[in-house]
Amino acid sequence: MSVDKIIITISSVAGIAFTYWFFLAKKDTEIQVFDSVDIIVDGGYSPETISISKGKTTKLNFIRKDPTACLEEVVLGDFKVRKYLPLNQKITIELTPQQSGEFVYSCGMNMYHGKIIVK
Amino acid sequence: MSQNKKTFSIKGMHCASCVVIIERSLKKIEGVSQATVNLATEKATVTFDSGKVTDEHLSSAVSNAGYRALVIDEIKTESDEQREKQQELRSLRFKVIVSLFLGGLILWGGFPGLMKTAPMILQNFWIQLILATPVQFWAGFGFYRATISALKHRTANMDTLVAIGTTVAYGYSAFVTLLPELVTKIGIEPMPYFDTAAIIIGLILLGRYFEAKAKAGTSEAIKKLIGLQAKTARVLRDDKEIDLPISEVIIGDIIRVRPGEKIPVDGIIANGESSIDESMITGESMPVDKTKGDVVVGATMNKTGTFTFKATKVGSDTMLAQIIKLVQEAQGSKAPIQRLADLVSSYFVPVVLMLAFLTFAVWYDFGPAPTLLFALLNTVAVLIIACPCAMGLATPTAIMVGTGKGAEHGILIKDAESLETAHKINTIIFDKTGTLTKGEPEVTDIIPIGSMSEDELLKLAGSIEKGSEHSLAEAIVRYADEKKLALSKVEGFQAIPGHGVEGVIDGKRIIFGNRRLMDKEAIDISATMNKISEMENSGKTVMMIGVENKLVGLIAVADIIKESARDGLLALQKLGIEVAMITGDNQRTANAIGHNLGITRILAEVLPDQKEAEVRKIQAEGKVVAMVGDGINDAPALAAADVGIAMGSGTDVAIEAADITLINKDLKSVAAAIVLSKKTMRTIRLNLFWAFGYNVVLIPVAMGALYPFFHILLNPIFASVAMATSSISVVSNSLLLKRKKIV
C-alpha cells in the first residue's frame, strides 16, 4: 500500500473515531431548574439537559435565535406540547410533571434534541 | 373621537422596570391617552382613540420595547406565524430561482456533452467560480449557519451533511481552478464540479420550499378552528346593545344574536328560538332547533330566528377553545410507533458522516483511477443522499392531519397514542342508557280499552302522574304537555311504592301502575295479557290505568334507541368488530334492546361499579377493547378500556377518562374514528417504509455498492433530486389523508 493510501486510511479511521467521540460520546451537563429557565434555541437547545421537580410547575422560556426552519417548532411529545417558536421571541411553556423520569424533546423534524429530567 | 379601553396580556415581563418601559412605549402612540401595566397579572390596560389606534399599533409598541402583547391572543400568534412563514417562503423562492439559474448556466458550460453548445465564456472555469460562489455562500449560507450552531452543541443535522457535501465539491473545484497544474501533476484532468455544488444547493432549497408549503397544510385544521371564532358580541348592558370584542364578554352577559350571525360564546338561550347550524363544531350537517333553556355553542351559526342568551363560558373555557386546546395537545403528542424513528434519527447524521469517511477511504484505496475523483464524488453523494428529515416527518405529519380531520368530523382524539391504539380495536362495548338509547324514557304506545280515546287516556294518566317524581311519570306528563292537553285536578294523590299511584279525579278513583298494582286492586287484566307481554318483551315498560276498579287502558314507556345506533353498529360490524352492550337493566329489557340492534353479546344487570370489571374480563380474553359511554357515570370503565370513547354532552369536551370524545353524539362516528385510525396508521407505515427504505437502499448505492457488479454510481446531482423529493413525498402522502373518506 502506498504512503498516500496509508495516510488516507489512517485519516479516515481517525475521522470516524472523532465523529463518534464528538457527536455520540458527549456527556450531558444537567442544569437544575427551580422556577423558570430560559432555553436558547440556536443550533440546538441551551441548556440542553435540565432537571425539574415532580409535581411543581416550571416555566420553560424558549427563545429561538436560529432561523433554521427545522427549529421553528419545539415538540415536547411526553407533555403533549407542540409550539411554534417565532424568531427572537420568548415563548413560555409551563410544565407540571406528574411522573419522574427522563423525557426527550425535539424540534419539529426530530433533528435537534433536549432532555428534561423529572426528579 | 371614540374612546376605547382594552386589556391584554403581555409576555416576557420580569421586573418593575419592564412595567415602566412598556407603559412609556404604549403612551408614545398617538391616540393613547392612558396606559397602565400590571406586573402581577402580566396585563396592560390602555385607553385610546379607536379611530387612530389599532391592535397592530399596540402590539408593535410592546414588541418594540422587547416584549410580546397578546392583543387578540391565539389569533394574533397565528397571524404572526403566518407572516413569518410567508416571508421565509419568499426569501427561499428567491434563493431557489437564483441558485438554479446560476447552477443551470454552470451546468451548461461544464457538463460533458452539453458544454459544446454553451458560449465560451460559460466554459471558462474562472467564470464558473464567479457564478458558483454566491450560490455556495449566499444561497447556501443557511446550511453553514445551522452547521456552525449545531457543532457548538456537538450535534449535527441535515444542514451539516449538505454543507460538508457541497463544500467538498466547491472546494475541490476552486482548487482545480486556482491550481490546475498541481492536479495535473497527480494524473487527474483538472475539471471542476461547480455545477454539482450549485445545483445541489438549488435543488435542496427547492425541496425545502415545497416541503414548507406542504407542511403548512398539515396544521390547516387548527387554523380553520381558530378562524371560526367570532370577533364581536352584541351585549345588552344597562338596557343598551353594544358591540364588544369577545375578549370583553363576561359570564352572565346577555347577548343578542340575529339571523345569519355567529354565536360569539357558549351560553343558554334566555329568550327566543332559532335553528342553529352546528356543523362547524360537531360535523353534524342538519341544523338543530333550539329554544329557551337550550345550550348554544360559540362559533356556531344562527340560521333563522333572533334570540338572546346568557353567556356561561367565555375565553379559554368555551367549547371551541377546549377543542382547539385538545387538538393542539393531540398534535403535540407522540405516537408509540415513532419510537424507532426517534432512535434512528438520534444516531443518523453521525453515522452518515462515518460512512462518508469510510466511502472516501475505500474508493481512494481500492477504487479505479482517478481514485481521488471517485472518492470525492461518492463521498459527496453519500452526504447528499442521506435524508433524516423524511424519518422525522413521517409520523407527526400524519398524526397532525389525522387528528385535524377527526376534529372536522366532531371526533376529538386525546393524543397520538389513542389514535394509534384505535386501529387495533376488535371489540366495542356500548353502555346502553344514554349511549345507544336517548336515556330519557318516552311514551311509545297508548292503548285505550273501551270507549276512551287515546288523548283522553293520556290526559287521565298525565293528570294522575303530575304529582309523581318517577322518571316514567315524567315521560307521560311531558308527552301530555307536548300534545297540549289540559290536565285535571287530582285529589287525594298517593304514591304506592313499587306499585304506582292513586288519586281521585272528578270524583272517580283512578289507579295507575304496574301489574302488581292491578293484582292488589283485583283488576282483571287477563284480556290484555298478550299485548302486555308482547310490549314487555320488546323492552317497554307497560303501565295500566284503572278507573273505579276497571281497566281502561295501557300506556307503554321505553327508552328510545338513538336514530344513529343501527347504522353505527352496522358500520362497526362491517369493519369486523364484535359489539357488546352493557347495562344495569334486567336481562329481558336488555335482550329486547340488544336483539333490536343486532347485538348478541349482552351484559345485563351490571351495576355501575362492576362495569370496569366486565371490561377487564373481555380484555382478559385477549381482545383489544373500546368502551363507549357518556364519560361521567362510566368513567372507570372508560379508563380501563384500551380506548375509552365518550359521547360529548353539553359544552364540556374535555372528558378526562376518554381517549376519544365524539362531540356530534352520532354513533356512526365510532366506526369513523376507527376508520380514521386505520387510515392514519396505514399512512404512517407507508411513510416510515418510504423514509427508512429510501435511506437503507440509496445510501449503499451512493457508497458504490452496485459498482463492482453493474458499474453503477450515483451522480451527486441525482442524489440531491432524490433527497429533495423524499421529504416532500412523505408530507404529501400525509396530506392525502385529508381526501380519504372516513364516514
PDB file of N, CA and C in Angstrom, chain B residues 627-668:
ATOM      1  N   MET B 627     -64.512   1.092  24.994  1.00  0.00           N
ATOM      2  CA  MET B 627     -65.757   1.236  25.745  1.00  0.00           C
ATOM      3  C   MET B 627     -66.370   2.573  25.330  1.00  0.00           C
ATOM      4  N   VAL B 628     -67.657   2.534  24.971  1.00  0.00           N
ATOM      5  CA  VAL B 628     -68.323   3.774  24.581  1.00  0.00           C
ATOM      6  C   VAL B 628     -69.360   4.118  25.647  1.00  0.00           C
ATOM      7  N   GLY B 629     -69.239   5.304  26.227  1.00  0.00           N
ATOM      8  CA  GLY B 629     -70.190   5.703  27.259  1.00  0.00           C
ATOM      9  C   GLY B 629     -70.327   7.205  27.311  1.00  0.00           C
ATOM     10  N   ASP B 630     -70.985   7.689  28.369  1.00  0.00           N
ATOM     11  CA  ASP B 630     -71.166   9.139  28.451  1.00  0.00           C
ATOM     12  C   ASP B 630     -69.983   9.824  29.143  1.00  0.00           C
ATOM     13  N   GLY B 631     -69.079   9.062  29.684  1.00  0.00           N
ATOM     14  CA  GLY B 631     -67.869   9.643  30.259  1.00  0.00           C
ATOM     15  C   GLY B 631     -68.037  10.133  31.682  1.00  0.00           C
ATOM     16  N   ILE B 632     -69.249  10.064  32.199  1.00  0.00           N
ATOM     17  CA  ILE B 632     -69.460  10.575  33.556  1.00  0.00           C
ATOM     18  C   ILE B 632     -69.709   9.401  34.505  1.00  0.00           C
ATOM     19  N   ASN B 633     -70.809   8.659  34.232  1.00  0.00           N
ATOM     20  CA  ASN B 633     -71.133   7.527  35.107  1.00  0.00           C
ATOM     21  C   ASN B 633     -70.198   6.346  34.900  1.00  0.00           C
ATOM     22  N   ASP B 634     -69.651   6.276  33.680  1.00  0.00           N
ATOM     23  CA  ASP B 634     -68.844   5.090  33.386  1.00  0.00           C
ATOM     24  C   ASP B 634     -67.367   5.421  33.218  1.00  0.00           C
ATOM     25  N   ALA B 635     -66.922   6.498  33.883  1.00  0.00           N
ATOM     26  CA  ALA B 635     -65.521   6.919  33.749  1.00  0.00           C
ATOM     27  C   ALA B 635     -64.518   5.797  34.059  1.00  0.00           C
ATOM     28  N   PRO B 636     -64.719   5.004  35.150  1.00  0.00           N
ATOM     29  CA  PRO B 636     -63.729   3.947  35.422  1.00  0.00           C
ATOM     30  C   PRO B 636     -63.660   2.915  34.294  1.00  0.00           C
ATOM     31  N   ALA B 637     -64.818   2.555  33.716  1.00  0.00           N
ATOM     32  CA  ALA B 637     -64.832   1.581  32.620  1.00  0.00           C
ATOM     33  C   ALA B 637     -64.141   2.159  31.393  1.00  0.00           C
ATOM     34  N   LEU B 638     -64.376   3.441  31.149  1.00  0.00           N
ATOM     35  CA  LEU B 638     -63.750   4.125  30.016  1.00  0.00           C
ATOM     36  C   LEU B 638     -62.228   4.137  30.177  1.00  0.00           C
ATOM     37  N   ALA B 639     -61.800   4.399  31.407  1.00  0.00           N
ATOM     38  CA  ALA B 639     -60.357   4.467  31.670  1.00  0.00           C
ATOM     39  C   ALA B 639     -59.729   3.080  31.593  1.00  0.00           C
ATOM     40  N   ALA B 640     -60.493   2.043  31.969  1.00  0.00           N
ATOM     41  CA  ALA B 640     -59.946   0.687  31.956  1.00  0.00           C
ATOM     42  C   ALA B 640     -59.809   0.139  30.539  1.00  0.00           C
ATOM     43  N   ALA B 641     -60.678   0.602  29.639  1.00  0.00           N
ATOM     44  CA  ALA B 641     -60.648   0.087  28.269  1.00  0.00           C
ATOM     45  C   ALA B 641     -59.364   0.531  27.566  1.00  0.00           C
ATOM     46  N   ASP B 642     -59.011  -0.207  26.489  1.00  0.00           N
ATOM     47  CA  ASP B 642     -57.818   0.196  25.728  1.00  0.00           C
ATOM     48  C   ASP B 642     -58.047   1.569  25.106  1.00  0.00           C
ATOM     49  N   VAL B 643     -59.270   1.779  24.637  1.00  0.00           N
ATOM     50  CA  VAL B 643     -59.639   3.105  24.137  1.00  0.00           C
ATOM     51  C   VAL B 643     -61.003   3.456  24.728  1.00  0.00           C
ATOM     52  N   GLY B 644     -61.068   4.541  25.480  1.00  0.00           N
ATOM     53  CA  GLY B 644     -62.341   4.996  26.049  1.00  0.00           C
ATOM     54  C   GLY B 644     -62.942   6.035  25.116  1.00  0.00           C
ATOM     55  N   ILE B 645     -64.173   5.793  24.703  1.00  0.00           N
ATOM     56  CA  ILE B 645     -64.821   6.745  23.785  1.00  0.00           C
ATOM     57  C   ILE B 645     -66.018   7.352  24.500  1.00  0.00           C
ATOM     58  N   ALA B 646     -66.029   8.677  24.629  1.00  0.00           N
ATOM     59  CA  ALA B 646     -67.136   9.326  25.333  1.00  0.00           C
ATOM     60  C   ALA B 646     -68.005  10.083  24.343  1.00  0.00           C
ATOM     61  N   MET B 647     -69.320   9.994  24.560  1.00  0.00           N
ATOM     62  CA  MET B 647     -70.232  10.791  23.749  1.00  0.00           C
ATOM     63  C   MET B 647     -70.329  12.136  24.459  1.00  0.00           C
ATOM     64  N   GLY B 648     -69.979  13.185  23.781  1.00  0.00           N
ATOM     65  CA  GLY B 648     -69.971  14.515  24.396  1.00  0.00           C
ATOM     66  C   GLY B 648     -71.360  14.944  24.828  1.00  0.00           C
ATOM     67  N   SER B 649     -71.395  15.743  25.882  1.00  0.00           N
ATOM     68  CA  SER B 649     -72.684  16.272  26.290  1.00  0.00           C
ATOM     69  C   SER B 649     -72.470  17.715  26.698  1.00  0.00           C
ATOM     70  N   GLY B 650     -73.443  18.557  26.385  1.00  0.00           N
ATOM     71  CA  GLY B 650     -73.322  19.969  26.724  1.00  0.00           C
ATOM     72  C   GLY B 650     -72.133  20.607  26.024  1.00  0.00           C
ATOM     73  N   THR B 651     -71.449  21.481  26.740  1.00  0.00           N
ATOM     74  CA  THR B 651     -70.331  22.181  26.104  1.00  0.00           C
ATOM     75  C   THR B 651     -68.998  21.746  26.673  1.00  0.00           C
ATOM     76  N   ASP B 652     -69.022  20.643  27.432  1.00  0.00           N
ATOM     77  CA  ASP B 652     -67.776  20.167  28.016  1.00  0.00           C
ATOM     78  C   ASP B 652     -67.170  19.092  27.127  1.00  0.00           C
ATOM     79  N   VAL B 653     -66.022  19.367  26.573  1.00  0.00           N
ATOM     80  CA  VAL B 653     -65.435  18.354  25.697  1.00  0.00           C
ATOM     81  C   VAL B 653     -64.223  17.680  26.325  1.00  0.00           C
ATOM     82  N   ALA B 654     -63.702  18.313  27.375  1.00  0.00           N
ATOM     83  CA  ALA B 654     -62.502  17.748  27.979  1.00  0.00           C
ATOM     84  C   ALA B 654     -62.893  16.669  28.984  1.00  0.00           C
ATOM     85  N   ILE B 655     -63.264  15.515  28.464  1.00  0.00           N
ATOM     86  CA  ILE B 655     -63.665  14.420  29.348  1.00  0.00           C
ATOM     87  C   ILE B 655     -62.408  13.617  29.696  1.00  0.00           C
ATOM     88  N   GLU B 656     -62.025  13.730  30.940  1.00  0.00           N
ATOM     89  CA  GLU B 656     -60.728  13.223  31.399  1.00  0.00           C
ATOM     90  C   GLU B 656     -60.505  11.749  31.070  1.00  0.00           C
ATOM     91  N   ALA B 657     -61.508  10.926  31.328  1.00  0.00           N
ATOM     92  CA  ALA B 657     -61.313   9.479  31.180  1.00  0.00           C
ATOM     93  C   ALA B 657     -61.328   9.025  29.720  1.00  0.00           C
ATOM     94  N   ALA B 658     -61.739   9.908  28.821  1.00  0.00           N
ATOM     95  CA  ALA B 658     -61.911   9.480  27.429  1.00  0.00           C
ATOM     96  C   ALA B 658     -60.658   9.696  26.594  1.00  0.00           C
ATOM     97  N   ASP B 659     -60.389   8.714  25.719  1.00  0.00           N
ATOM     98  CA  ASP B 659     -59.300   8.878  24.755  1.00  0.00           C
ATOM     99  C   ASP B 659     -59.827   9.565  23.507  1.00  0.00           C
ATOM    100  N   ILE B 660     -61.100   9.287  23.229  1.00  0.00           N
ATOM    101  CA  ILE B 660     -61.742   9.915  22.071  1.00  0.00           C
ATOM    102  C   ILE B 660     -63.087  10.473  22.535  1.00  0.00           C
ATOM    103  N   THR B 661     -63.386  11.705  22.177  1.00  0.00           N
ATOM    104  CA  THR B 661     -64.683  12.293  22.515  1.00  0.00           C
ATOM    105  C   THR B 661     -65.423  12.586  21.221  1.00  0.00           C
ATOM    106  N   LEU B 662     -66.674  12.108  21.161  1.00  0.00           N
ATOM    107  CA  LEU B 662     -67.480  12.356  19.959  1.00  0.00           C
ATOM    108  C   LEU B 662     -68.426  13.501  20.268  1.00  0.00           C
ATOM    109  N   ILE B 663     -68.104  14.696  19.763  1.00  0.00           N
ATOM    110  CA  ILE B 663     -68.956  15.821  20.140  1.00  0.00           C
ATOM    111  C   ILE B 663     -70.221  15.882  19.297  1.00  0.00           C
ATOM    112  N   ASN B 664     -70.281  15.090  18.246  1.00  0.00           N
ATOM    113  CA  ASN B 664     -71.508  15.139  17.432  1.00  0.00           C
ATOM    114  C   ASN B 664     -72.570  14.163  17.937  1.00  0.00           C
ATOM    115  N   LYS B 665     -72.249  13.383  18.932  1.00  0.00           N
ATOM    116  CA  LYS B 665     -73.175  12.424  19.554  1.00  0.00           C
ATOM    117  C   LYS B 665     -73.721  11.404  18.553  1.00  0.00           C
ATOM    118  N   ASP B 666     -73.067  11.311  17.415  1.00  0.00           N
ATOM    119  CA  ASP B 666     -73.526  10.409  16.361  1.00  0.00           C
ATOM    120  C   ASP B 666     -72.773   9.085  16.501  1.00  0.00           C
ATOM    121  N   LEU B 667     -73.539   7.989  16.655  1.00  0.00           N
ATOM    122  CA  LEU B 667     -72.873   6.697  16.882  1.00  0.00           C
ATOM    123  C   LEU B 667     -72.114   6.200  15.660  1.00  0.00           C
ATOM    124  N   LYS B 668     -72.422   6.750  14.504  1.00  0.00           N
ATOM    125  CA  LYS B 668     -71.672   6.365  13.307  1.00  0.00           C
ATOM    126  C   LYS B 668     -70.210   6.827  13.424  1.00  0.00           C
TER     127      LYS B 668
END
